[in-house]
Coordinates of C-alpha atoms in Angstrom, one line a residue:
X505 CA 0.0 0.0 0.0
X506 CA 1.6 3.7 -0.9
X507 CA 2.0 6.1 1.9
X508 CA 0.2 9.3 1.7
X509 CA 3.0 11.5 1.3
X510 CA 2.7 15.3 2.3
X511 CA 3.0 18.4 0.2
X512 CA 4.2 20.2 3.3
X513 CA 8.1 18.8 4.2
X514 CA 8.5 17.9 7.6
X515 CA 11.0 20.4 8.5
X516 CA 8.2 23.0 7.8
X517 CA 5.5 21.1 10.1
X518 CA 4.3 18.6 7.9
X519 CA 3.8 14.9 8.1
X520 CA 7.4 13.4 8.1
X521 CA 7.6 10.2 5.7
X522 CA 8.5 8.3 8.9
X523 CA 8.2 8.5 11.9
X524 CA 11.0 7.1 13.4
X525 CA 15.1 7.9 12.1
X526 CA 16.1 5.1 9.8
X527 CA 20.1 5.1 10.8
X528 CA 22.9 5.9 7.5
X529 CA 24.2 2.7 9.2
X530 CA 23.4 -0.3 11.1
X531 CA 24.5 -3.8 12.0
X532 CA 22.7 -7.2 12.0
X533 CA 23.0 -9.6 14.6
X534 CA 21.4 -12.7 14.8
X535 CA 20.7 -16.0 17.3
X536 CA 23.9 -17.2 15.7
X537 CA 26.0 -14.5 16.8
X538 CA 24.5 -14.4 20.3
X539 CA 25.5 -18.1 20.6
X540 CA 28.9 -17.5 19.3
X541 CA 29.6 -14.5 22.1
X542 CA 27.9 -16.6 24.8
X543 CA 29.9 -19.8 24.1
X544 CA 33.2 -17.8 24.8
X545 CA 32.3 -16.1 27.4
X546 CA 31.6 -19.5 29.3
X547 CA 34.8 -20.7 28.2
X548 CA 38.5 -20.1 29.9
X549 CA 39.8 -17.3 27.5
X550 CA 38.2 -14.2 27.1
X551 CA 41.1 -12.3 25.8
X552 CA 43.9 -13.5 24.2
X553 CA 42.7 -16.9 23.6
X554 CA 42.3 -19.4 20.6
X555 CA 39.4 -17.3 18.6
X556 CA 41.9 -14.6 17.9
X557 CA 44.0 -17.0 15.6
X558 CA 40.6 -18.7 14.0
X559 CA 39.2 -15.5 13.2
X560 CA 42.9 -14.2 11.5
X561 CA 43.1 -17.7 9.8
X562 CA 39.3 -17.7 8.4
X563 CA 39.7 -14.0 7.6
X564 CA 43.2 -14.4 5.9
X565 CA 41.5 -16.9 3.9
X566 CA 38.5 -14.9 2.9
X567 CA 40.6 -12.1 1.5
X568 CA 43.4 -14.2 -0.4
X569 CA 46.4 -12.6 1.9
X570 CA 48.5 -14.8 4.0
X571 CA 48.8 -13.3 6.8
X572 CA 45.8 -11.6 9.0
X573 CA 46.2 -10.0 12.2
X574 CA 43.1 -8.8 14.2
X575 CA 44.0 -5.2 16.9
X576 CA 40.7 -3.4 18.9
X577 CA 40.2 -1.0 15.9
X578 CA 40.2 0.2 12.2
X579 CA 42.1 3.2 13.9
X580 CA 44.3 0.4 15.5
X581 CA 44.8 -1.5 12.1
X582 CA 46.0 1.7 10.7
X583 CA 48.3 3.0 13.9
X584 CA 49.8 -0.5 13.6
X585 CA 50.6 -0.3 9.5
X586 CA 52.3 2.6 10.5
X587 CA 54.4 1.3 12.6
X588 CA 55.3 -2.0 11.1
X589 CA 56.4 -0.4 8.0
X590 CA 58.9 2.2 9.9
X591 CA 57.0 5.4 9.4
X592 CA 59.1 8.0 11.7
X593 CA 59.4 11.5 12.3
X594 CA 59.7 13.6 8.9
X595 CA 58.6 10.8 7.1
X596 CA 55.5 11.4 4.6
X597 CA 52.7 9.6 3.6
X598 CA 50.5 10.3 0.4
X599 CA 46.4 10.6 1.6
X600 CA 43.4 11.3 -0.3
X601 CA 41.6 14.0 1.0
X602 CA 38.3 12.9 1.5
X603 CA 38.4 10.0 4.0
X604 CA 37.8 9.5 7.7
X605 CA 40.3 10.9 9.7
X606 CA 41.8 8.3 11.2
X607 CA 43.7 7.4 7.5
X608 CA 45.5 10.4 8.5
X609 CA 45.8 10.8 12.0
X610 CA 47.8 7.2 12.2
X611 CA 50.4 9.1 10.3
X612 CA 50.6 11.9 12.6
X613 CA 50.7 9.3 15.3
X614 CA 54.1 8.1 14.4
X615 CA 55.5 11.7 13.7
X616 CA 54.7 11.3 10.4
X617 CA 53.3 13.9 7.9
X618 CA 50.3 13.6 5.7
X619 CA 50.5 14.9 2.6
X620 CA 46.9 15.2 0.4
X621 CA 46.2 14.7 -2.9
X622 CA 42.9 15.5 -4.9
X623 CA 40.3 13.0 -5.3
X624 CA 38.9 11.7 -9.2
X625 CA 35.5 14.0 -9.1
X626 CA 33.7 11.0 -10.2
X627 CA 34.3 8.4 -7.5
X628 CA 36.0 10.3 -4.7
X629 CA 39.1 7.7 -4.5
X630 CA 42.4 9.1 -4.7
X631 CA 43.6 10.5 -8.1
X632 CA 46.4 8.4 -9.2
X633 CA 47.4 10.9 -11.9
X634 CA 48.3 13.6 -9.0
X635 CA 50.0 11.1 -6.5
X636 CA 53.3 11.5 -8.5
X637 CA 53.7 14.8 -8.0
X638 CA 53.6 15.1 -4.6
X639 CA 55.8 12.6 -4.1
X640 CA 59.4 14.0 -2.1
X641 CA 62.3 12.2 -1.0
X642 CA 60.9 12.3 2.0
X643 CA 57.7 10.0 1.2
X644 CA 57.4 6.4 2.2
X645 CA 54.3 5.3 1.6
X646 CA 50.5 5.7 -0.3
X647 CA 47.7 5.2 1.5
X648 CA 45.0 4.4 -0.8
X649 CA 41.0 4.7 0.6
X650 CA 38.7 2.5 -0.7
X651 CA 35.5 5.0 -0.5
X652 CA 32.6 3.8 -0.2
X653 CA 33.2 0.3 -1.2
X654 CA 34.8 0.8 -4.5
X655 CA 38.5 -0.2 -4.8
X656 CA 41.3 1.8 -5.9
X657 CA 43.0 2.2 -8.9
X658 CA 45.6 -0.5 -8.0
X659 CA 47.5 -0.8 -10.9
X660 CA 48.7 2.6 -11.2
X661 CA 48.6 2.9 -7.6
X662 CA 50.9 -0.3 -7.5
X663 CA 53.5 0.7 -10.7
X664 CA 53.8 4.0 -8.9
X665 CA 54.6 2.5 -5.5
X666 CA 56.9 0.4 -6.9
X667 CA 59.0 2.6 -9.5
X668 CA 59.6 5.2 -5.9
X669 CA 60.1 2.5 -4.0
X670 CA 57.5 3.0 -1.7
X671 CA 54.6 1.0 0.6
X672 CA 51.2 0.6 -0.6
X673 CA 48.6 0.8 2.0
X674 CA 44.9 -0.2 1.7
X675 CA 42.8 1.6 3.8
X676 CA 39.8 -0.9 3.2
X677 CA 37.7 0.0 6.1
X678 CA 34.8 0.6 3.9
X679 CA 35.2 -2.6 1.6
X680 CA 35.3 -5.7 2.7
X681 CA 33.9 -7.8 0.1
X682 CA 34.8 -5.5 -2.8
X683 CA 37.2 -6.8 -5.6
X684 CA 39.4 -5.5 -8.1
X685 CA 39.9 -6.2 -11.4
X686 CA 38.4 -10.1 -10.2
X687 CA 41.1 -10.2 -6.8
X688 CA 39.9 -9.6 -3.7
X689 CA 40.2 -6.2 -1.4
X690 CA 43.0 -7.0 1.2
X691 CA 45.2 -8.8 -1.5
X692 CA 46.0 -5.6 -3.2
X693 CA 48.3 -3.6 -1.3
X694 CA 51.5 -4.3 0.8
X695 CA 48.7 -4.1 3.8
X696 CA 45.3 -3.7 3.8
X697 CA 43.4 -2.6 7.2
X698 CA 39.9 -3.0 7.8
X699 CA 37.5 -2.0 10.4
X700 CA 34.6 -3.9 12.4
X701 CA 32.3 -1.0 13.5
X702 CA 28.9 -1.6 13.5
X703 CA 27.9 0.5 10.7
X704 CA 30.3 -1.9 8.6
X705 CA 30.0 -4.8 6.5
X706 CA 30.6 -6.8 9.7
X707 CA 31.1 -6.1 13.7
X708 CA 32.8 -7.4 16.6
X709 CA 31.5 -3.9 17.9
X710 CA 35.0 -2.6 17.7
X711 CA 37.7 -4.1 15.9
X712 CA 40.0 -4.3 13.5
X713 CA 42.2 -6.3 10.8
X714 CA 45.1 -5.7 9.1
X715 CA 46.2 -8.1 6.0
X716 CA 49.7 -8.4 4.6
X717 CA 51.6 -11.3 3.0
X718 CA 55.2 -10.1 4.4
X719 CA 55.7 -12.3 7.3
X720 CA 58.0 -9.9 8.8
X721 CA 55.4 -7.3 9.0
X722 CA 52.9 -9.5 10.8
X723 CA 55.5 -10.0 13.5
X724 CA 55.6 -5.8 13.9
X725 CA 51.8 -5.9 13.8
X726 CA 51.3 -8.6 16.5
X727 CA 54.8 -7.0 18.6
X728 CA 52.7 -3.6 18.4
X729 CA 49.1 -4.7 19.2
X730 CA 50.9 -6.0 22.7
X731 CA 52.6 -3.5 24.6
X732 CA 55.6 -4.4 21.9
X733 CA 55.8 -7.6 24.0
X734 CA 57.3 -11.1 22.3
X735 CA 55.1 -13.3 23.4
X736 CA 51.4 -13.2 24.5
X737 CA 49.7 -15.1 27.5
X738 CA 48.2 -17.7 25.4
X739 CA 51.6 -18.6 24.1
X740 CA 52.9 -18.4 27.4
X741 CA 50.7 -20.4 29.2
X742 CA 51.1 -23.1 25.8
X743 CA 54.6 -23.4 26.8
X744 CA 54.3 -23.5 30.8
X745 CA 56.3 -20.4 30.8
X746 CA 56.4 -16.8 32.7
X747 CA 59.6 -15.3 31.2
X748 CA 58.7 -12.2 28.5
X749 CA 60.1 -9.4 26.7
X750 CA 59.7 -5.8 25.8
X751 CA 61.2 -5.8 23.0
X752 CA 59.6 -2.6 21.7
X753 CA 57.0 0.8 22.6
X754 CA 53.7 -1.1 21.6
X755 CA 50.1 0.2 22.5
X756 CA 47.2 -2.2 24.3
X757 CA 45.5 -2.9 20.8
X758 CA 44.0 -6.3 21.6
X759 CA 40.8 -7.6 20.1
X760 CA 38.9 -10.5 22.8
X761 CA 38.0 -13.7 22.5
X762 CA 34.5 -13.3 22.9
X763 CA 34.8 -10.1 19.8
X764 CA 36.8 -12.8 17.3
X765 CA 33.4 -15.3 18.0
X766 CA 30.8 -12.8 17.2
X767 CA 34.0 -11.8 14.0
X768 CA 33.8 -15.4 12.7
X769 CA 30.0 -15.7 13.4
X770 CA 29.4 -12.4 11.2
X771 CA 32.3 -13.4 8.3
X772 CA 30.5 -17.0 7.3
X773 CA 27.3 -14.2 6.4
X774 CA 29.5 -11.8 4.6
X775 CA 28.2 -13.0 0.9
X776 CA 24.7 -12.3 2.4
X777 CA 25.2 -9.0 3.6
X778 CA 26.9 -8.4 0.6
X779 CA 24.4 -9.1 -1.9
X780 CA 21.7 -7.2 0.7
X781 CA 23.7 -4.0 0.0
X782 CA 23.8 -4.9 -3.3
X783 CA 19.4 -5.3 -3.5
X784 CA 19.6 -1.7 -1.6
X785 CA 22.1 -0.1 -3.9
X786 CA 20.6 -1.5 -7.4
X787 CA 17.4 0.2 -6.4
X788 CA 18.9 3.4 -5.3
X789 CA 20.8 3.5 -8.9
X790 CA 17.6 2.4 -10.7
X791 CA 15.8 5.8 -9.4
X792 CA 18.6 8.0 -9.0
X793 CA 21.0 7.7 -12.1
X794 CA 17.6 9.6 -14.1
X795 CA 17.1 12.1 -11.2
X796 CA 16.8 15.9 -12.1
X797 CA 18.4 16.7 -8.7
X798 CA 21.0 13.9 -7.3
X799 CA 23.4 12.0 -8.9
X800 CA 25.1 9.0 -7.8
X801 CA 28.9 8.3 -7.9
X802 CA 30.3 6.3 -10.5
X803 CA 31.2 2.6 -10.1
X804 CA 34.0 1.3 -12.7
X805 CA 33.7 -1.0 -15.0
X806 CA 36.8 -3.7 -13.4
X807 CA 35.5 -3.4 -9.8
X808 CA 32.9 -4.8 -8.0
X809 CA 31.8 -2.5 -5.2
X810 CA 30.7 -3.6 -1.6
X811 CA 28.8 -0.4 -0.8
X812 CA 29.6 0.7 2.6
X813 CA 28.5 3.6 1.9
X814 CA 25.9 4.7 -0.5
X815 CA 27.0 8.7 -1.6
X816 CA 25.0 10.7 -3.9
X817 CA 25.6 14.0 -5.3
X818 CA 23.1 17.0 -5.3
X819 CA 22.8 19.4 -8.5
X820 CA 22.8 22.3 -6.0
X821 CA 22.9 24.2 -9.2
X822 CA 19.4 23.3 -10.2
X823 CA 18.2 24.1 -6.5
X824 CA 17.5 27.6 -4.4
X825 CA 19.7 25.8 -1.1
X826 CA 22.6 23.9 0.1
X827 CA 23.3 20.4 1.3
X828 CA 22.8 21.6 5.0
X829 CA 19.1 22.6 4.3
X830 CA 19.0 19.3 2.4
X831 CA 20.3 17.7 5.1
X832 CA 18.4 19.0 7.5
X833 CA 15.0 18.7 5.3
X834 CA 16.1 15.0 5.0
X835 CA 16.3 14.1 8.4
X836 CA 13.5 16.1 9.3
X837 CA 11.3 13.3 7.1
X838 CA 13.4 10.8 9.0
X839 CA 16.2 10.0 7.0
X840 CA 19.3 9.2 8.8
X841 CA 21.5 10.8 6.4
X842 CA 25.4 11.8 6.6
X843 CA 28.2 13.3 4.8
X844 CA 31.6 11.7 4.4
X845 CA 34.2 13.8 4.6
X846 CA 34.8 17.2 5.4
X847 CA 38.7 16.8 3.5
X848 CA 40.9 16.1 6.6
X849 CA 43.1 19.3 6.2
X850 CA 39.9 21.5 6.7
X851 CA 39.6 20.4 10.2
X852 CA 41.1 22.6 13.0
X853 CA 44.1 20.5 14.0
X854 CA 45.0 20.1 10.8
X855 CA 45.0 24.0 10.1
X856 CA 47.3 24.2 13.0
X857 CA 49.3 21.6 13.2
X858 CA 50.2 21.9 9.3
X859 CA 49.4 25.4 8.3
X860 CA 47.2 23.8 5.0
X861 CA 44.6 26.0 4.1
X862 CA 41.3 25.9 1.4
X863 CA 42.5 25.4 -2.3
X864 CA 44.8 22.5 -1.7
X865 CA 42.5 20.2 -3.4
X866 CA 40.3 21.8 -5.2
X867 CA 37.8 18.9 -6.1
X868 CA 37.5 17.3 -2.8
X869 CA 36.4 21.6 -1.8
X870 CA 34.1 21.3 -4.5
X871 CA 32.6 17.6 -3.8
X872 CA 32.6 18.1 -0.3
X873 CA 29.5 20.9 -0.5
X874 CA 27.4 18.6 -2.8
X875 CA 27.8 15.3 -1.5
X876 CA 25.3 13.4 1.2
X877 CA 25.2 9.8 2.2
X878 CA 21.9 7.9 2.2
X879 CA 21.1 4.6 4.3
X880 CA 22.5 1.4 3.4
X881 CA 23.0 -1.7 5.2
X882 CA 22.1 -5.5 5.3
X883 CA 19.5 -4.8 7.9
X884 CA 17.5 -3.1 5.5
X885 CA 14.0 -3.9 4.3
X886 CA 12.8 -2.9 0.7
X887 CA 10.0 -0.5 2.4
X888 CA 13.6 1.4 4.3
X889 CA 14.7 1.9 0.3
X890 CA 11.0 2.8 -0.5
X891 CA 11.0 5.4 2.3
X892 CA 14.4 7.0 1.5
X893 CA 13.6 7.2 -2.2
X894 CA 10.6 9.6 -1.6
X895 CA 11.8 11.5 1.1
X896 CA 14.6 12.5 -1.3
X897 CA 12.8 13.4 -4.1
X898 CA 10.0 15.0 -2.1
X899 CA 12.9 17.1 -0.5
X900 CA 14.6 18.0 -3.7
X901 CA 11.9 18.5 -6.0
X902 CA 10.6 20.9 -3.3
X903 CA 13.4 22.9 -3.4
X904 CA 13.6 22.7 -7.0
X905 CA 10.4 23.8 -7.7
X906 CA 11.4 27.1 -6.1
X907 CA 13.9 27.8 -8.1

């Protein structure tokens, strides 16, 4: 049955298509993943027991890297990349200028500085074509930000890495799931990080994972997520022994037992999920790509995307307000809508820390006053899509009539 829908937009006093905020984000648990958590927490390890090295192995296995090692955090997976590929002070590190803060902050965490490039106006990953020129003898590494879902440009990404001799760094905290020219998101880079919030693909709540296939840099990562300690208490107790070393500064970046159950638990529904986003985003592109007042971002050919995030653009242009009125309007109808990302160097710290200033990069400026993120997530029913659709086009259509 169609909802009466009113004339009048919410944020002006009329009847608000719902009536409750339907979140940008949201996780699904099920029985299954209750059972998982509760079986571990009746068991003898809660922390630094077997489950951390089942949900590495499974997850390893999932992404086509050898090596996975699970830390308390996406902010954590990226802290520890930092660190186990030897980022010190005065070293730089090539970001994209739209992305969650955190991509840059680990860099500044080690005494590192981030250097931004533009983003492709189109997708809102990192331009490959400008990463060259800000490279310095000073830079060590890329970090490229899978936005949204959608991978990276790897090959150029890659074949520039390599002819400077530099690491390559997936930020893959929004794609789990997404693939590459047929490979798989965390077999891409020299390390690929990934995040478990509950607004991603999957939770432990909080968490993290970080992939490589360079044994030596697992060892850093694991040294790292442990106080820089050789040996954890698992291992310890394994071998009867007390005796351990700090062998270097580490941080407390530990995921539990009980966090790796509910991990595992959520991975085996990944495909699911997956092709639940999927459902959510094909219907969003159906009505959107045609829409007089929002576009969409552009998907590549070679990729498939795992939609963490579903970003449209508005055709302010065509429109008599701005994306916070919009925004506003939106969740006003109850639409849990968002933007990501204000470009990092726009924030405050940034501005002091490293003196950057507007018209660094010119197209993330641009993007960043048009864009707004609509709800997507597995937990979705077709009546949420339903819901969203008219709310934006009774919010936009408003504002375009009044043009």
């Amino acid at each position: 049955m169609m909802k009466e829908i009113s004339a009048k937009l919410a944020i002006d006093g009329g009847t608000p298509i719902r009536t409750s905020v339907l979140p940008y984000g949201h996780h699904f648990i099920d029985e299954d993943d209750i059972a998982a958590v509760v079986e571990v927490l009746c068991s003898d390890w809660l922390t630094t027991g077997p489950k951390i090295a089942e949900f590495e192995e499974a997850f390893s296995q999932m992404v086509g890297a050898r090596k996975a090692v699970a830390v308390s955090s996406g902010t954590a997976a990226l802290h520890a990349a930092m660190y186990a590929i030897g980022i010190e002070p005065g070293d730089e590190v090539i970001v994209p200028a739209i992305t969650f803060a955190a991509t840059a902050n680990c860099v500044v965490f080690q005494g590192g500085i981030p250097i931004f490039v533009d983003v492709d106006k189109d997708t809102l990953l990192i331009d490959p074509h400008q990463v060259e020129a800000k490279i310095s003898p000073r830079t060590k590494a890329i970090i490229a930000v899978d936005y949204a879902g959608q991978p990276c440009e790897y090959d150029l990404l890659r074949e520039i890495a390599q002819r400077y001799g530099l690491f390559l760094i997936a930020d893959a905290c929004h794609a789990l799931g997404a693939k590459y020219k047929g490979q798989p998101v965390g077999s891409l880079a020299d390390v690929s990080v990934f995040s478990f919030h509950p607004v991603k693909h999957i939770t432990t709540g909080e968490g993290g994972m970080i992939t490589t296939d360079d044994e030596r840099v697992a060892h850093r990562l694991r040294l790292f997520r442990n106080h820089g300690i050789s040996t954890d208490h698992h291992e310890r107790s394994l071998k009867g022994s007390f005796y351990y070393e700090v062998v270097d500064l580490g941080y407390n970046y530990r995921l539990t037992d009980f966090q790796c159950a509910l991990g595992l638990s959520q991975l085996r529904k990944l495909p699911e999920f997956l092709r639940r986003r999927h459902i959510v985003a094909e219907r969003y592109n159906q009505v959107f790509s045609a829409h007089p007042f929002v576009e969409p971002l552009v998907v590549r050919s070679d990729v498939f995307h795992s939609y963490h995030l579903y970003v449209v653009r508005l055709h302010l242009d065509r429109m008599i307000t701005d994306r916070a009125q919009i925004f506003r309007a939106l969740r006003a109808e109850g639409i849990g809508v968002n933007v990501h990302y204000l470009p990092v160097y726009l924030h405050p710290y940034y501005r002091r820390l490293f003196a950057t200033k507007p018209g660094l990069c010119p197209v993330a400026e641009s993007m960043y006053q048009r864009i707004i993120t609509l709800p997507i997530s597995a937990a979705m029913t077709m009546e949420d899509v339903d819901d969203v659709i008219l709310a934006v086009d009774k919010v936009t259509r408003y504002y375009g009539r009044c043009n």
